[in-house]
Each structure stands twice: as C-alpha cells, then as structure tokens.
Coordinates of C-alpha atoms in Angstrom, one line a residue:
M17 CA -41.2 -121.0 0.1
A18 CA -41.7 -122.0 -3.5
R19 CA -38.3 -123.6 -4.1
E20 CA -37.5 -124.9 -0.6
C21 CA -37.2 -128.4 0.7
M22 CA -39.8 -128.9 3.5
V23 CA -37.5 -131.2 5.4
C24 CA -33.9 -129.8 5.3
K25 CA -34.9 -126.2 4.2
K26 CA -32.5 -126.3 1.2
K27 CA -33.0 -123.2 -1.0
P28 CA -31.6 -121.9 -4.3
M29 CA -27.9 -120.8 -4.2
T30 CA -26.5 -117.8 -6.1
G31 CA -23.2 -117.4 -7.7
N32 CA -21.5 -116.2 -10.9
R33 CA -21.5 -117.6 -14.4
I34 CA -18.0 -116.9 -15.8
S35 CA -17.7 -116.7 -19.5
N36 CA -14.6 -117.3 -21.6
S37 CA -13.9 -113.6 -21.5
R38 CA -14.1 -113.6 -17.7
V39 CA -17.3 -111.6 -17.6
H40 CA -19.2 -112.4 -14.4
T41 CA -23.0 -112.8 -14.7
K42 CA -25.3 -113.7 -11.8
R43 CA -26.9 -117.1 -11.9
R44 CA -28.9 -119.5 -9.6
W45 CA -28.4 -123.1 -8.7
L46 CA -31.8 -124.7 -7.9
P47 CA -32.3 -127.7 -5.6
N48 CA -33.6 -130.9 -7.2
L49 CA -37.1 -130.8 -5.6
Q50 CA -39.8 -133.5 -6.2
K51 CA -43.4 -133.5 -5.1
V52 CA -43.9 -136.6 -2.8
R53 CA -46.9 -138.0 -1.0
V54 CA -45.7 -138.3 2.7
Q55 CA -47.2 -139.7 5.8
M56 CA -47.1 -136.9 8.4
E57 CA -49.3 -135.7 11.3
G58 CA -51.8 -138.5 11.1
G59 CA -52.5 -138.1 7.4
V60 CA -51.1 -138.0 3.9
R61 CA -49.7 -134.7 2.6
R62 CA -48.0 -133.8 -0.7
I63 CA -44.9 -131.8 -0.1
R64 CA -41.8 -130.7 -2.0
V65 CA -38.7 -132.6 -0.9
C66 CA -35.2 -132.6 -2.3
T67 CA -33.8 -135.8 -3.6
R68 CA -31.2 -136.0 -0.9
C69 CA -33.9 -136.3 1.8
I70 CA -35.7 -138.9 -0.3
R71 CA -32.6 -141.0 -0.7
T72 CA -31.4 -140.8 2.9
G73 CA -34.9 -141.8 4.2
K74 CA -35.7 -138.7 6.1
I75 CA -39.3 -139.1 5.0
T76 CA -41.8 -141.9 4.9
K77 CA -43.6 -142.2 1.6
S78 CA -47.3 -143.1 1.7
I79 CA -48.6 -146.1 -0.2
S80 CA -51.1 -145.3 -2.9
R81 CA -54.5 -147.0 -3.1
M82 CA -53.5 -148.8 -6.3
Q83 CA -50.6 -150.5 -4.6
T84 CA -52.7 -151.6 -1.6
D85 CA -55.4 -152.9 -3.9
T86 CA -53.0 -155.0 -6.0
Q87 CA -51.3 -156.4 -2.9
S88 CA -54.6 -157.6 -1.5
R89 CA -56.0 -159.3 -4.7
P90 CA -54.6 -162.7 -5.7
L91 CA -53.0 -163.0 -9.1
S92 CA -55.3 -164.5 -11.8
T93 CA -53.9 -167.6 -13.5

C-alpha cells in the first residue's frame, strides 16, 4: 500500500535495465505519487495520489484555511 495511488490503484512496475553489454538487471518504475489534501467522506483526508489522477480531476482538492482567510479579508490599501 505504500507506493500505490489511492484512486486508480497504480503500483510500481518491474522490468529490466539493459546495459551496453546486454546484461539484464531487474529494476522498478515508480509512479509519481503526491500527498494531497482531499475532500472525501464528509471530511478532509491526506492521501497519496498519482499526478495523472490530479490532472484529470478525479479528486477534489480541499481548500486550506489560509486560502479561505485571505479570500474573506479585504485588501489593505
């Protein structure tokens, strides 16, 4: 569960690293996971989501308190 997208279940892939002498060595490709604050189940949770899910809009990000405070206050002149 450590390196898995909570939305699309994307996991690390395995394959071979092939050197110039054609020696095959095992390697892993890791998904690009980011920790994101997300609105889900009536509250805010911090989950690990891949960047593909963030870009396509499969999640709804929560608004931080700092953003809501600055939006409600008028700008000083």
